[in-house]
Coordinates of C-alpha atoms in Angstrom, one line a residue:
X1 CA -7.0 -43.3 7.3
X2 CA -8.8 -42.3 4.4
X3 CA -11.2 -38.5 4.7
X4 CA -14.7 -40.8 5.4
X5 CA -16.8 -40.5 8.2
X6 CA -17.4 -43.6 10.2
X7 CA -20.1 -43.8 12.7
X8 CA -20.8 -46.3 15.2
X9 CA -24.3 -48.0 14.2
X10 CA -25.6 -48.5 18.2
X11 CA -29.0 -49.1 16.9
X12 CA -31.8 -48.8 13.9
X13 CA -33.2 -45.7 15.3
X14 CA -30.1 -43.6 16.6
X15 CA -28.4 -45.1 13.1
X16 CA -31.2 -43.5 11.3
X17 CA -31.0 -40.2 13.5
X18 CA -27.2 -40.1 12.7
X19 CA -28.0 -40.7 8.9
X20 CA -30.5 -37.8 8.3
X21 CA -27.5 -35.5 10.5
X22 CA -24.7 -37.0 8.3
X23 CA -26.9 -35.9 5.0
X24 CA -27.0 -32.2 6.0
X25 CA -24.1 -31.8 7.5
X26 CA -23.1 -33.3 3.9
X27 CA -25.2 -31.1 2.2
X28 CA -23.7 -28.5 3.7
X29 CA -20.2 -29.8 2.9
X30 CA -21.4 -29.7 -0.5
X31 CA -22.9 -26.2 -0.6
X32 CA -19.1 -24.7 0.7
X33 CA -17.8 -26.9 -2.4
X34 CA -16.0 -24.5 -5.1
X35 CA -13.5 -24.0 -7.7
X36 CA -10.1 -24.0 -6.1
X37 CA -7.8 -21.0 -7.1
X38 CA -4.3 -22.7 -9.3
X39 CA -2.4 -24.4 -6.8
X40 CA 1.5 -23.1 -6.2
X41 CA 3.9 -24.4 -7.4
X42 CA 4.6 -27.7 -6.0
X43 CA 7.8 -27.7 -3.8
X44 CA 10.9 -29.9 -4.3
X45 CA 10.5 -33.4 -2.8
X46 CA 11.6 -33.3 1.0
X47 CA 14.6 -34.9 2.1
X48 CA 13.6 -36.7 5.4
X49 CA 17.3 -37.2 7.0
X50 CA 17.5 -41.1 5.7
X51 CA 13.5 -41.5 4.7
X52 CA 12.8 -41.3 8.1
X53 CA 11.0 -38.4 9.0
X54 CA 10.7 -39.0 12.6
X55 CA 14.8 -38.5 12.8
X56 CA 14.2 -35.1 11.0
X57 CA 14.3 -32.1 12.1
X58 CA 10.9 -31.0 11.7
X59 CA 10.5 -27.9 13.7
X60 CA 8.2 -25.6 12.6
X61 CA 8.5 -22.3 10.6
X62 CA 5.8 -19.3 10.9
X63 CA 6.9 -18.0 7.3
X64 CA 7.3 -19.1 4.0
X65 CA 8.0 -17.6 0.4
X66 CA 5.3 -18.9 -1.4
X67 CA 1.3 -19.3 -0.2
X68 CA -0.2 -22.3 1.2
X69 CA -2.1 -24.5 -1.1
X70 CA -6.0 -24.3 -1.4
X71 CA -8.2 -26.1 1.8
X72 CA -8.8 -30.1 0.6
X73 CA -12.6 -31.0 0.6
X74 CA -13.6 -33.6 3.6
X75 CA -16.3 -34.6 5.6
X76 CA -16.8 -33.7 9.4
X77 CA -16.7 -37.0 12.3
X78 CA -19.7 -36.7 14.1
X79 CA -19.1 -34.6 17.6
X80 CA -18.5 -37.3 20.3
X81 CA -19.7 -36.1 23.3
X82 CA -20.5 -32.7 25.0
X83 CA -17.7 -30.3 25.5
X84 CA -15.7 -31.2 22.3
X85 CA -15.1 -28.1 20.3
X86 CA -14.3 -28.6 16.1
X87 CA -10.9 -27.3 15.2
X88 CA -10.4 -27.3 11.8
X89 CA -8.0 -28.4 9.4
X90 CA -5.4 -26.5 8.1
X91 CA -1.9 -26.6 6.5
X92 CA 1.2 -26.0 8.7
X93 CA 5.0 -25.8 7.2
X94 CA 8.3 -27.0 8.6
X95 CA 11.7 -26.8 6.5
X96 CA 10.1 -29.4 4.5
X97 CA 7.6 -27.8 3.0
X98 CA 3.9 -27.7 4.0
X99 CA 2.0 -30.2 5.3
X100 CA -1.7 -30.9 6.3
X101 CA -2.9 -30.9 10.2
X102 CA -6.2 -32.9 10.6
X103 CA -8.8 -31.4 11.8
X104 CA -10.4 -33.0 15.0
X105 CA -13.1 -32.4 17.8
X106 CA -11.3 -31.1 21.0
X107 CA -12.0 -30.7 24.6
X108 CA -12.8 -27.4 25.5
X109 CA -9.9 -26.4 28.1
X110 CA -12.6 -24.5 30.0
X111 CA -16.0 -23.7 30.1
X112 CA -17.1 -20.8 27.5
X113 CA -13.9 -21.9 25.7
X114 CA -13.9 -21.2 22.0
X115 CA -11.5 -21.5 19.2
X116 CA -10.2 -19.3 16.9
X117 CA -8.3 -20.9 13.8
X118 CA -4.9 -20.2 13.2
X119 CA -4.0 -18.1 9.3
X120 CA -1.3 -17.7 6.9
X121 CA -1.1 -13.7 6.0
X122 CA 0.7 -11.9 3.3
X123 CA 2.7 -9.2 4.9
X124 CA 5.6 -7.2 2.8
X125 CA 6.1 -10.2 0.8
X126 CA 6.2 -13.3 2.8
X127 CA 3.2 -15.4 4.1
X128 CA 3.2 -15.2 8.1
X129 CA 1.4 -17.5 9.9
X130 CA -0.9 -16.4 12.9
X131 CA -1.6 -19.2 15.4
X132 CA -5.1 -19.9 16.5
X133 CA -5.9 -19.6 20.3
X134 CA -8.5 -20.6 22.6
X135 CA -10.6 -17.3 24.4
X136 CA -14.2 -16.5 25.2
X137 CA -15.1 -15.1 21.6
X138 CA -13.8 -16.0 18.0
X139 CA -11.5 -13.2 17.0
X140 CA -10.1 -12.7 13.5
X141 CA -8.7 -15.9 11.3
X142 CA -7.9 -14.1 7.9
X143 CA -11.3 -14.4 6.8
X144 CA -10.7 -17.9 5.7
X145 CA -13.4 -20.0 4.8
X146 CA -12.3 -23.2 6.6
X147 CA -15.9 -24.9 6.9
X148 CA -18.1 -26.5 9.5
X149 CA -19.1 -23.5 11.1
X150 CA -15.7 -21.7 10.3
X151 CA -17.0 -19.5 7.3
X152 CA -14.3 -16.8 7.5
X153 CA -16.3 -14.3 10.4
X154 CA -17.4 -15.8 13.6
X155 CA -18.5 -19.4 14.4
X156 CA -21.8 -20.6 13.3
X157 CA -21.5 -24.3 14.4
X158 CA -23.1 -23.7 18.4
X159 CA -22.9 -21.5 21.5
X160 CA -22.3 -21.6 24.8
X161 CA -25.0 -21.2 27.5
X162 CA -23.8 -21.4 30.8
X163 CA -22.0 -24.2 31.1
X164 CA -23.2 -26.6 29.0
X165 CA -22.3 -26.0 24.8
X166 CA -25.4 -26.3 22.3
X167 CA -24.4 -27.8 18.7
X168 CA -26.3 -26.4 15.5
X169 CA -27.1 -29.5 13.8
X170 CA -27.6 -27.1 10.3
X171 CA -23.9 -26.8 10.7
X172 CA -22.0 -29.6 12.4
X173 CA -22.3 -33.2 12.1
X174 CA -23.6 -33.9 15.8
X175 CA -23.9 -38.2 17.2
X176 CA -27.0 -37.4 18.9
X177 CA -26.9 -41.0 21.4
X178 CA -24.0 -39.1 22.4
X179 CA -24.6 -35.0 22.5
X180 CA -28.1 -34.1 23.4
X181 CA -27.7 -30.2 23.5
X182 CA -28.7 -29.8 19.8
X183 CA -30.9 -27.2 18.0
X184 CA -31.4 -26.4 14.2
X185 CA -30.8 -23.4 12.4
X186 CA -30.3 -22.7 9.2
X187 CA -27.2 -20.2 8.6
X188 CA -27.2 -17.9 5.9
X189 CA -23.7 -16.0 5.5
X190 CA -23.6 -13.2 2.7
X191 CA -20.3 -12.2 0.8
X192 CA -18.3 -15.8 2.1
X193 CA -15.1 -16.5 0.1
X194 CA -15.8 -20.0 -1.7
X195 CA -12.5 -20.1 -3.5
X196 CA -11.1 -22.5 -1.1
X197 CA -8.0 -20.0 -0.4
X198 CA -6.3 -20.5 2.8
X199 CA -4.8 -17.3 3.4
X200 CA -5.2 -13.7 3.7
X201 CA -4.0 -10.7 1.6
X202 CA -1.3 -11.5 -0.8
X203 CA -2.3 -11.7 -4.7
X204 CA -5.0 -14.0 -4.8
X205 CA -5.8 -14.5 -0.7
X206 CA -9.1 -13.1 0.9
X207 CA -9.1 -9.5 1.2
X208 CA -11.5 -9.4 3.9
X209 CA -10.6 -6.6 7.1
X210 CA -11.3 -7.8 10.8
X211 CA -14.5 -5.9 11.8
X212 CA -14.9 -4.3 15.4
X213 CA -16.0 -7.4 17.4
X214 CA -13.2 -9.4 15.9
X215 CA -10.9 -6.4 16.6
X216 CA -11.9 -6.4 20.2
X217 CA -11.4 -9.8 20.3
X218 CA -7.8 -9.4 20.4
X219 CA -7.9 -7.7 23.9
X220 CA -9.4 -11.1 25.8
X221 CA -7.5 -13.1 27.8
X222 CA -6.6 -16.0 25.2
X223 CA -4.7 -19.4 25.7
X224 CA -2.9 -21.3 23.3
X225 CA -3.6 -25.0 21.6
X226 CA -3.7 -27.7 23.8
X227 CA -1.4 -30.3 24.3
X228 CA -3.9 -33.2 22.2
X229 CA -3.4 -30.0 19.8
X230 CA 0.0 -29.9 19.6
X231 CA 0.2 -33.3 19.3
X232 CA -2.1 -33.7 16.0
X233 CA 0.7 -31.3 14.3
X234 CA 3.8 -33.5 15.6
X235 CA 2.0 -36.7 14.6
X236 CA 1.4 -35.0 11.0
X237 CA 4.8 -33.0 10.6
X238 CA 5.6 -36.9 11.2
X239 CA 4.1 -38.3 8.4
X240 CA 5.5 -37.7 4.8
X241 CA 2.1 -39.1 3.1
X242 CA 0.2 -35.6 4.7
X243 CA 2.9 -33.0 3.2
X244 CA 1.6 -31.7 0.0
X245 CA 4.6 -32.9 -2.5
X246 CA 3.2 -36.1 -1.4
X247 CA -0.2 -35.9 -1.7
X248 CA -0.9 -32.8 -4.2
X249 CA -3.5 -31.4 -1.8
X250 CA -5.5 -34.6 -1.1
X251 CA -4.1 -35.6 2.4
X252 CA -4.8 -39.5 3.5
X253 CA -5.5 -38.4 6.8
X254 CA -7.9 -34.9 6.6
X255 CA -9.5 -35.4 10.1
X256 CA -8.9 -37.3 13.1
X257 CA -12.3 -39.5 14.1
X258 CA -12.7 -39.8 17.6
X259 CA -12.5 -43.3 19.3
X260 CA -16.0 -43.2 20.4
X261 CA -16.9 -43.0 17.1
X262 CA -15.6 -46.0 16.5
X263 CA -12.2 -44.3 14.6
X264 CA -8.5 -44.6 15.4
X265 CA -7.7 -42.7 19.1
X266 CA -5.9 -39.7 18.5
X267 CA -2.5 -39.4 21.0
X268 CA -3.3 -37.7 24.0
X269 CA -6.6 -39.0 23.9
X270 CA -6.4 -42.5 24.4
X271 CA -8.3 -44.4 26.8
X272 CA -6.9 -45.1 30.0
X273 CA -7.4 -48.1 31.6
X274 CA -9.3 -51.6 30.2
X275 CA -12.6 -50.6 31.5
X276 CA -12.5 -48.1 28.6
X277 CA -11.6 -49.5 25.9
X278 CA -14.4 -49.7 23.3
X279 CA -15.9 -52.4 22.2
X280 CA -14.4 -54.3 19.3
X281 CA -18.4 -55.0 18.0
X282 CA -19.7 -51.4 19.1
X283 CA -19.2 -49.6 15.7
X284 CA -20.5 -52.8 13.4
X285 CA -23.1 -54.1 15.5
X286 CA -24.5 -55.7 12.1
X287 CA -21.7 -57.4 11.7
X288 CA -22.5 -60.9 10.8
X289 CA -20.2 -62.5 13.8
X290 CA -21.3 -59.5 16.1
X291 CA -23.0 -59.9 19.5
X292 CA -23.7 -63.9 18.5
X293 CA -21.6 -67.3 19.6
X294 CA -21.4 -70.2 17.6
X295 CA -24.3 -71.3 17.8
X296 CA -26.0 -68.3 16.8
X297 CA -26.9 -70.0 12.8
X298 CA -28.7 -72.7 14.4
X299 CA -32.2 -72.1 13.8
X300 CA -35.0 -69.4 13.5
X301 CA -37.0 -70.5 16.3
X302 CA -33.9 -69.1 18.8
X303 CA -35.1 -66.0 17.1
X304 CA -36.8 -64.0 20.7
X305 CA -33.7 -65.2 22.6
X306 CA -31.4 -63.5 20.2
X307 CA -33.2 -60.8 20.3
X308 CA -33.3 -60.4 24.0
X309 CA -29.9 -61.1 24.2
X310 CA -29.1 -58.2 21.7
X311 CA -31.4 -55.8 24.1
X312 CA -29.5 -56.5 27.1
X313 CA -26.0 -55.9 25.4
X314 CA -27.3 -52.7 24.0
X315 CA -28.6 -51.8 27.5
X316 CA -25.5 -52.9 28.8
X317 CA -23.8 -50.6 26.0
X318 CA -25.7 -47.7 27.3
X319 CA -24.8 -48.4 30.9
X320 CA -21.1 -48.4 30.0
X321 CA -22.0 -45.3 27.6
X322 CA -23.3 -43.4 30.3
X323 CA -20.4 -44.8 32.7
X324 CA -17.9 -43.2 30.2
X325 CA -19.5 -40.5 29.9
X326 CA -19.3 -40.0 33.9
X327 CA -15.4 -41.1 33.3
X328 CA -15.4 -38.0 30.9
X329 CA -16.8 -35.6 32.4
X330 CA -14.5 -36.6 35.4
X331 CA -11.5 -36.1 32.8
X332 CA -12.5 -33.4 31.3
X333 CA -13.1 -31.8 35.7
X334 CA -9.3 -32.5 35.9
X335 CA -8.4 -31.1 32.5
X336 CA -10.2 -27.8 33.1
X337 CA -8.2 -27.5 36.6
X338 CA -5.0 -28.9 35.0
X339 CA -6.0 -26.2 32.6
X340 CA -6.6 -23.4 35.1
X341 CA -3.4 -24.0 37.0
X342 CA -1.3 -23.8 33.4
X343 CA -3.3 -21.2 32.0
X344 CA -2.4 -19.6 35.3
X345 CA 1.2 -20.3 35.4
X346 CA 0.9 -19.0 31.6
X347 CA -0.7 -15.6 32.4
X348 CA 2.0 -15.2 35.1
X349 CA 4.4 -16.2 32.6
X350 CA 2.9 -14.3 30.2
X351 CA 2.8 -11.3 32.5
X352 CA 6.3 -11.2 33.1
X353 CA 6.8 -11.8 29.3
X354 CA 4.3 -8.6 28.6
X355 CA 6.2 -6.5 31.6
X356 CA 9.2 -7.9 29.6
X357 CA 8.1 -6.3 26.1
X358 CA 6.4 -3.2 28.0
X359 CA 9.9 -2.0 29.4
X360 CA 11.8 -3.0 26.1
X361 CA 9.0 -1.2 24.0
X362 CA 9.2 2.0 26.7
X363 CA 13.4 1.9 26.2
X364 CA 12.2 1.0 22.0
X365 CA 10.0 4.2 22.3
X366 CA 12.2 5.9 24.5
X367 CA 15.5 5.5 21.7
X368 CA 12.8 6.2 19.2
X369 CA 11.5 9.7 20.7
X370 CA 15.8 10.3 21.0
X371 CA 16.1 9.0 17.6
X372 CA 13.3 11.7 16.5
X373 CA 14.8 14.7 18.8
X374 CA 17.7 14.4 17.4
X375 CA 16.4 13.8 13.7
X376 CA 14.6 17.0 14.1
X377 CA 17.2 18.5 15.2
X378 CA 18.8 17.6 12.2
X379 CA 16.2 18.4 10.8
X380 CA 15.9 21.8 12.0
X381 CA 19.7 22.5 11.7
X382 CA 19.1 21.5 7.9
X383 CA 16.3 24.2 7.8
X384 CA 18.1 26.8 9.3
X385 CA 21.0 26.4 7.0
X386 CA 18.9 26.0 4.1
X387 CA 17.1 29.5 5.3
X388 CA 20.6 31.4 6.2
X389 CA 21.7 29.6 2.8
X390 CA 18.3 31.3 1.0
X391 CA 18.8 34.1 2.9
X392 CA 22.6 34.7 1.7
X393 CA 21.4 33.9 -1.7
X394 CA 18.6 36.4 -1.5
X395 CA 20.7 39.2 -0.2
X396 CA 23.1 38.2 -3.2
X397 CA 20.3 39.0 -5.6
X398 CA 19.3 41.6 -4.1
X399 CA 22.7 43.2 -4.4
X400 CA 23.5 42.5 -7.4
X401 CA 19.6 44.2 -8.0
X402 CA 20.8 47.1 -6.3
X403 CA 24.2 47.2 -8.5
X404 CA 22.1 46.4 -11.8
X405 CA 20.0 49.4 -11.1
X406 CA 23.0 51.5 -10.3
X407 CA 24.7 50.8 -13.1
X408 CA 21.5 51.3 -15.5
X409 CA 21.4 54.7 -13.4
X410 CA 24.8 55.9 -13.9
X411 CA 24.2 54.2 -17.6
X412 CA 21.6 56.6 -17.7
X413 CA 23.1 59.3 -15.9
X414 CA 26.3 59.2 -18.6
X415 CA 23.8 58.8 -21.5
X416 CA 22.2 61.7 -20.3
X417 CA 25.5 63.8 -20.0
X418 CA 26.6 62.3 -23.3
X419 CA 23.2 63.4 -24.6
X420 CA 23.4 67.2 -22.7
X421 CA 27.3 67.4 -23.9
X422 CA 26.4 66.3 -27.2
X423 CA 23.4 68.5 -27.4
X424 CA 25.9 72.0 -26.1
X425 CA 28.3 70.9 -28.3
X426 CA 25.5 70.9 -31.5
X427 CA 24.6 73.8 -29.7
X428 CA 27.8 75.3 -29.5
X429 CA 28.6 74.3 -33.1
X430 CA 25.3 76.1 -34.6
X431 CA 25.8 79.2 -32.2
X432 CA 29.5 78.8 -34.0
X433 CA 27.8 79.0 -37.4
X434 CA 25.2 81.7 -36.3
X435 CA 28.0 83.9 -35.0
X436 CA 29.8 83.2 -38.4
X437 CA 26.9 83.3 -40.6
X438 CA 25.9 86.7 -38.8
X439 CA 29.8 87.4 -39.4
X440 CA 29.6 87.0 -43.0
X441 CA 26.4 89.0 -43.1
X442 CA 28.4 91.5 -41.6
X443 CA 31.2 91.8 -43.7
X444 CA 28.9 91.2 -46.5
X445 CA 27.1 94.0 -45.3
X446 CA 30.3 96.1 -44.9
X447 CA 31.5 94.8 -48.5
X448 CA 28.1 96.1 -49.4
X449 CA 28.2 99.4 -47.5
X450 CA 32.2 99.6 -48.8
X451 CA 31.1 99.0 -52.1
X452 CA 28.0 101.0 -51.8
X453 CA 30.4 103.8 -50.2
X454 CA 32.9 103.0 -53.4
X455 CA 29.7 103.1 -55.6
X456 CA 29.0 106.4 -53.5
X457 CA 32.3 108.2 -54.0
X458 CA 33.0 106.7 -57.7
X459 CA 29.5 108.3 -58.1
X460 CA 30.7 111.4 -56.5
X461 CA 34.0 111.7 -58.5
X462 CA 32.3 111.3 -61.1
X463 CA 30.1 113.7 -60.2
X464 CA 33.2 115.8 -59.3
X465 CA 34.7 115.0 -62.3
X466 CA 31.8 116.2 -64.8
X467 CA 31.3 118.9 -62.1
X468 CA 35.1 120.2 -63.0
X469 CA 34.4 118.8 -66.6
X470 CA 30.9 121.1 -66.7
X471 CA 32.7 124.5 -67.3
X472 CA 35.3 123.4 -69.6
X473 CA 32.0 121.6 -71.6
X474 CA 30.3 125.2 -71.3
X475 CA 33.3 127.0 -71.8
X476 CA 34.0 124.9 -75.0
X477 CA 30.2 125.2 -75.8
X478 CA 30.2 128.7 -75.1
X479 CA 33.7 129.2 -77.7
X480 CA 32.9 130.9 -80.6
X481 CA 31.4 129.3 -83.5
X482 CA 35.0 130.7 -85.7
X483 CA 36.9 128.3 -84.7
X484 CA 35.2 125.9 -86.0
X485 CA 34.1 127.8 -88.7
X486 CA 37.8 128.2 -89.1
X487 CA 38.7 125.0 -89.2
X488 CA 36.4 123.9 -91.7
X489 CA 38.7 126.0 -94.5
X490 CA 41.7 124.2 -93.2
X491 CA 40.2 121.1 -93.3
X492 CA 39.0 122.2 -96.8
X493 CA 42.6 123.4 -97.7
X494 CA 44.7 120.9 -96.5
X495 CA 46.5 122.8 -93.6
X496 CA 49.2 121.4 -92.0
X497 CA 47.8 120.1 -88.5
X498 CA 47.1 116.9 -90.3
X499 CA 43.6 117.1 -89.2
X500 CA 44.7 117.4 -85.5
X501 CA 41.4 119.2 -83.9
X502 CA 43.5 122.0 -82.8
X503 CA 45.3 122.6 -79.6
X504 CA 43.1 123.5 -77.0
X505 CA 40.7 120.9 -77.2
X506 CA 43.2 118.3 -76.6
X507 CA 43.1 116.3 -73.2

């Protein structure tokens, strides 16, 4: 089926209500048109087990390598009755690669029922994918812009109000011969993400955090897709023309219409029994062969008839309308209490499950908190023996400190003696040369005082001497003046002493 919207033309005036709805939600289709980010790299062609993908195995996988591809642009079916809820489009991934999931309008499981989408998320290198749930507020979905109300926080598209759900026609493309709690507003969302990304985090993904409400979100009581859900994703893990190495992001099949609209029935929601089936004219009541016989070319004048006869099958149309819309709301009675008793057996299940993962997460914490003792104790050990080991090496410099300064004392202490023994023995050695200097001052003063004394007594021998030489000088002066008188003849005559001075005065 080709991404079109086909809407059952029931008559002029509903066909034109439907037209002006179909325009906005258009317009609005167009205002959330963008630039896609690059698509990823396009995976190898799937093997399908034979090119049948049926016999495949096509479970499904909640992880993948590589990001999913950007959101393809389509149009919203119109809403086909009260109580449907829009769950958008989005791409899922078996072994085969991804694949596109239409999106389609769904019966609420239960009153005040709403549905948050499902989101691939980058976490520590792998895209993780975060199925969507039904719960009594929208939680967090990435922040992914999926459309139609979806616009990455919240939903925008209605509300509930007791038990009846109001449809914003601003937002949602709304049959209104066939929903009647309608109302217009105009939606204005600031900061939305109109790259067409269809993840969170990761290089290029949406980098939007969940805010409080969508945090508290998380603690309602939620319940998973439906089985109609489910079966949209088997149908489409089915069909090789929705994965994305077949259609490069432009899926044949980008929503599932519903069969009062006049589209194919989706599984799971097919009609039951003859009185149900739709009629073969109802979506083409223009059709040249629709509504008339064979003799419906005859001639104008059979004009009022036809035209009677055309207001009694639409009357009848309405009748059967309004029947199946009893039929419905009878359905969807025994869907909600279907839906109650599972949901119940689910929250026991779940219960157990969640008593399940409370004990294994009190043994997890309890092997945790052992895991810490004992790694602080470890821990602690390694401390102690890191301080004993600081301490050792502390008291090692401190030792060798206390031997450094001792031995830079007792250096000191011999340097000292060296310099005291050194100093006695300069002191020794010029006490040695005073005591001889003042030595040879003594015996120069005794050679002076000897010599002095030899001076003295060669002084008084001579003094002795001319004192014993003085009377022999007077006696010889005192002589009388004959001898020499007398000699002076013999030294005139020649005597015979030869000149000898005589006898007496010889020495």
């Amino acid at each position: 089926m080709t991404p079109s919207v086909r809407i059952s033309r029931l008559r002029p005036a509903a066909a034109a209500a439907i037209t002006v709805s179909l325009l906005a939600v258009c317009s609005g289709a167009l205002a959330q048109t963008y630039a896609p980010p690059p698509p990823p790299a396009a995976p190898q062609a799937p093997d399908y087990d034979g090119g049948d993908p049926a016999s495949a195995n096509l479970a499904l996988v909640d992880r993948s390598p590589e990001p999913p591809p950007p959101l393809p642009v389509y149009v919203q079916p119109p809403a086909p009755a009260d109580g449907y809820m829009w769950v958008p489009g989005y791409w899922s991934r078996n072994r085969y690669g991804f694949f596109w999931v239409p999106g389609a309008w769904v019966l609420a499981p239960y009153t005040g029922a709403l549905w948050t989408p499902g989101y691939w998320g980058f976490t520590n290198g792998l895209y993780l994918w975060n199925p969507g749930y039904w719960g009594p507020h929208v939680g967090f979905y990435g922040g992914i812009n999926y459309g139609f109300g979806y616009v990455g926080l919240g939903y925008v598209g209605g509300y509930w109000k007791r038990d009846r759900f109001y449809y914003n026609r601003s937002v949602t493309n709304v049959n209104v011969t066939r929903v009647t709690n309608v109302y217009n507003h105009t939606v204005v969302v600031n900061n939305i993400d109109n790259r067409r990304v269809s993840y969170h985090g990761g290089p290029d993904g949406v980098r939007r955090a969940a805010d409080p409400r969508e945090l508290a979100a998380r603690n309602d009581r939620h319940a998973p897709p439906t089985d109609i859900q489910r079966n949209f994703v088997r149908e489409a893990g089915n069909n090789r023309a929705q994965f994305y190495d077949h259609n490069k992001g432009r899926p044949p099949q980008a929503f599932v219409d519903h069969p009062d609209n006049g589209g194919r029935p989706p599984q799971g929601q097919r009609p039951g029994g003859d009185n149900n089936r739709p009629d073969p004219n109802r979506g083409n009541p223009n059709r040249p062969d629709a509504g008339r016989g064979p003799a419906s070319a005859v001639s104008t004048s059979t004009q009022p008839q036809r035209d009677q006869q055309q207001q009694r099958d639409l009357q009848q149309r309405d009748q059967q309308q309004r029947n199946q819309l009893q039929r419905d709301q009878q359905v969807r009675d025994q869907q909600v209490r279907d839906q109650q008793q599972r949901d119940q057996a689910q929250r026991d299940q779940q219960q157990r499950a969640q008593q399940q993962r409370d004990q294994a997460q009190r043994d997890q914490q309890q092997r945790d908190n052992q895991q810490r003792d004992r790694q602080q104790r470890d821990q602690q050990q390694q401390r102690d023996q890191q301080q004993r080991a600081q301490q050792q090496q502390q008291q090692a410099r401190d030792q060798q400190a206390r031997q450094q300064q001792q031995d830079r004392e007792q250096q000191q202490v011999r340097q000292q003696q060296a310099r005291e023994q050194q100093q006695q023995q300069q002191q020794q050695v010029r006490q040695q040369q005073a005591r001889e200097q003042q030595h040879q001052q003594v015996q120069q003063q005794q050679a002076r005082e000897q010599q002095q004394a030899r001076q003295q007594q060669a002084r008084e021998q001579q003094q002795q001497q001319q004192a014993r030489q003085q009377p022999t000088r007077e006696a010889q002066q005192a002589r009388p003046q004959q001898p020499r008188e007398a000699a002076q003849p013999r030294q005139q005559g020649g005597g015979g002493d030869g000149g000898r001075g005589g006898g007496p005065n010889r020495d």
